[in-house]
Coordinates of N, CA and C in Angstrom, one line a residue:
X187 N -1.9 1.6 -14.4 CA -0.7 1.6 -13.6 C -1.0 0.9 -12.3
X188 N -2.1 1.2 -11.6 CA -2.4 0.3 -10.4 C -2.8 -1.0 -10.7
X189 N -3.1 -1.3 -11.8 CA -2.9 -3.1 -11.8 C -1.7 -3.4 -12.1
X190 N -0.8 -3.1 -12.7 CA 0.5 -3.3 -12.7 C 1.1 -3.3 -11.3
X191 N 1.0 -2.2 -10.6 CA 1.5 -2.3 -9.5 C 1.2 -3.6 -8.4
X192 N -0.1 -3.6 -8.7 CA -1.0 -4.6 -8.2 C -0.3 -6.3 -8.5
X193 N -0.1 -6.4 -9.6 CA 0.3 -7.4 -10.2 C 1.6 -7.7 -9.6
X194 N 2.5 -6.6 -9.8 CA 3.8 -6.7 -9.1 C 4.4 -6.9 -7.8
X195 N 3.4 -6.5 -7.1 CA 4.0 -6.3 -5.7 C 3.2 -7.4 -5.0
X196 N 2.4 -8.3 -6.2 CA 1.4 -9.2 -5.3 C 0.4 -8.9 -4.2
X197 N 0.1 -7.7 -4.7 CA -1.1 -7.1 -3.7 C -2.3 -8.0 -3.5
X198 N -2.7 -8.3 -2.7 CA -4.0 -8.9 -2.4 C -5.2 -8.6 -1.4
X199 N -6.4 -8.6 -1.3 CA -7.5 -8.1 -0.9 C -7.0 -8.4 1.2
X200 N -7.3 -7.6 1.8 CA -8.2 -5.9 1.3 C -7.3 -4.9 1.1
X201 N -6.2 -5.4 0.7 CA -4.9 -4.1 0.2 C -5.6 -3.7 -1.3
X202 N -5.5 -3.0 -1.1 CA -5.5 -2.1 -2.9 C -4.7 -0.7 -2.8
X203 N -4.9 -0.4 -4.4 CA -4.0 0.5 -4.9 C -4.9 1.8 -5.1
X204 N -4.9 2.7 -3.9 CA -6.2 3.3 -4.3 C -5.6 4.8 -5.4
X205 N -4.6 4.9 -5.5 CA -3.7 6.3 -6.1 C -2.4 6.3 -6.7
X206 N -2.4 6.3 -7.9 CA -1.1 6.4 -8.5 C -0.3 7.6 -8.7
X207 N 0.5 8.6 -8.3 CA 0.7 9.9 -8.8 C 2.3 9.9 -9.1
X208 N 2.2 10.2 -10.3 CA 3.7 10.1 -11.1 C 4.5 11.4 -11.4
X209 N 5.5 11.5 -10.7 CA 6.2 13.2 -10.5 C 7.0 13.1 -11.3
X210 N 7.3 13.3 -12.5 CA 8.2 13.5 -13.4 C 9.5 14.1 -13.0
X211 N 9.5 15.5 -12.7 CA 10.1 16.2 -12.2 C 11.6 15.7 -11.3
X212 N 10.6 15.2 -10.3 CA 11.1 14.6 -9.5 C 11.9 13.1 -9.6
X213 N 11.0 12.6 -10.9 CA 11.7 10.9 -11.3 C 11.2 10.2 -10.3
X214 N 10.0 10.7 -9.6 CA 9.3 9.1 -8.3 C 7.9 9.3 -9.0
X215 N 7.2 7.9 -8.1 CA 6.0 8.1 -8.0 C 5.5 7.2 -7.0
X216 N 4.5 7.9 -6.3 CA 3.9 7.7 -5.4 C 2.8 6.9 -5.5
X217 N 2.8 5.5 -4.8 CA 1.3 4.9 -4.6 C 1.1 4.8 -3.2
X218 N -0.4 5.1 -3.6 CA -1.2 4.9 -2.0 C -1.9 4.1 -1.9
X219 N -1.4 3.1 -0.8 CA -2.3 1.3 -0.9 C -2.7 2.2 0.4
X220 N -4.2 1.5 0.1 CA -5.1 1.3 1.6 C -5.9 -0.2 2.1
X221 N -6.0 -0.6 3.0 CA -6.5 -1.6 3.4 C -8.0 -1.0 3.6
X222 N -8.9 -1.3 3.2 CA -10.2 -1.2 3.8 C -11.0 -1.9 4.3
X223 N -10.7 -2.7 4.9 CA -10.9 -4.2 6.3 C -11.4 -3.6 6.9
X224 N -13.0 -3.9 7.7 CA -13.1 -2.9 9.0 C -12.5 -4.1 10.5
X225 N -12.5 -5.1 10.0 CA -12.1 -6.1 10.8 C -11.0 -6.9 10.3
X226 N -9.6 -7.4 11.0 CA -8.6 -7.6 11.1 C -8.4 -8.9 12.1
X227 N -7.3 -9.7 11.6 CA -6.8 -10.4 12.9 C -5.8 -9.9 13.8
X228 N -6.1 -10.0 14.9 CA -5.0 -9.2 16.0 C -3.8 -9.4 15.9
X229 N -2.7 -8.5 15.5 CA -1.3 -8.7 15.2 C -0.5 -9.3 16.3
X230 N -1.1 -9.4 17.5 CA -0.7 -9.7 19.0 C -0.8 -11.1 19.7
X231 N -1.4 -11.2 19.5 CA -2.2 -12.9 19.6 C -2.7 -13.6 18.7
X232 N -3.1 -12.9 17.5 CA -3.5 -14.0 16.4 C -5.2 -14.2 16.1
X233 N -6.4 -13.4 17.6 CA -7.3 -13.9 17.2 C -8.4 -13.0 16.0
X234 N -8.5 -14.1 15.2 CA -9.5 -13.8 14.1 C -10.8 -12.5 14.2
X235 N -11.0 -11.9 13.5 CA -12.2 -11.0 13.2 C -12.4 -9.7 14.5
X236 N -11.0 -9.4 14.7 CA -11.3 -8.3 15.2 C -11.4 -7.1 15.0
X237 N -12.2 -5.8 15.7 CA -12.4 -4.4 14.9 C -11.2 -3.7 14.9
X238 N -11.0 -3.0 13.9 CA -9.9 -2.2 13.8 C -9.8 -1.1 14.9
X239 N -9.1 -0.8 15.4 CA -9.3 0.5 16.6 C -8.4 1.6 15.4
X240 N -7.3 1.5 15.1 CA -6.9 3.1 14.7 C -5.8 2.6 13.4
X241 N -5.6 3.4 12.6 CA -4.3 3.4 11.5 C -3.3 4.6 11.3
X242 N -2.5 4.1 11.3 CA -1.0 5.0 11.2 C -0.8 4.8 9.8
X243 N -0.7 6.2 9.5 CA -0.2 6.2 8.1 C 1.3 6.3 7.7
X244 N 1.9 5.7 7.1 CA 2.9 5.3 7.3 C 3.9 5.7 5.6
X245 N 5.2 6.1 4.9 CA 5.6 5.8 3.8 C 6.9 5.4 4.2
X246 N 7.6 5.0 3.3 CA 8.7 4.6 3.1 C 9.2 4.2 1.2
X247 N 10.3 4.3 1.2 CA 10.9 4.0 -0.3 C 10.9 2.6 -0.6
X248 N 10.2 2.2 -1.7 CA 10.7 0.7 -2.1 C 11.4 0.6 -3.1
X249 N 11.8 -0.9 -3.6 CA 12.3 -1.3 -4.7 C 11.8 0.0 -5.9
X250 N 13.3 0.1 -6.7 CA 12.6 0.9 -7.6 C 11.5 0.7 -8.5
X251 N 10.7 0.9 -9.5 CA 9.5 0.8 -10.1 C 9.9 1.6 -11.6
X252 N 10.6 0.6 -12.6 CA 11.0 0.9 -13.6 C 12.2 1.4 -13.6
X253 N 12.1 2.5 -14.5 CA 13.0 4.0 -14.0 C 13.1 5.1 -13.3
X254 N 11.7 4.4 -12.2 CA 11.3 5.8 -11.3 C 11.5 5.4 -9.8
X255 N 11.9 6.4 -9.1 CA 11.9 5.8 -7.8 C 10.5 5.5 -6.6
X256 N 10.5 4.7 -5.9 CA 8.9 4.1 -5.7 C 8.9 4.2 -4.1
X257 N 7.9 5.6 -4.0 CA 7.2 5.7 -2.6 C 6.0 4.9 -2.4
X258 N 6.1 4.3 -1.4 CA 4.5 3.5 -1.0 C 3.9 5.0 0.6
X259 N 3.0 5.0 0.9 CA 1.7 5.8 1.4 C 1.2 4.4 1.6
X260 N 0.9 3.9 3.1 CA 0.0 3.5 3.2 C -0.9 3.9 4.8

């Protein structure tokens, strides 16, 4: 399922899909992408190879995902 995801959502390095969890119950499932970059380009200025200082974990609802409704965690 996380290559699919992967495949679908056009995920590319250093994003990955580190967790797939499927709630029936509920009719969602949850994936949890993580970037594991220790270095990033600065979202502020642009410049290249800098260290990451902190991450906010963040979800929200996406496009649905089949028949199920699709939480992203990242």
């Amino acid at each position: 399922m996380e290559s699919l995801f992967t495949q679908t959502r056009r995920l590319a390095a250093p994003w990955r899909v580190a967790h797939v969890g499927l709630q029936q119950a509920a009719t969602h499932i949850v994936f949890a992408v993580e970037n594991a970059a220790k270095r990033l380009a600065c979202p502020a200025c642009g410049a290249a190879d800098q260290p990451i200082h902190g991450r906010l974990a963040r979800r929200w609802k996406h496009l649905n995902f089949f028949p199920y409704k699709a939480i992203i965690h990242a």
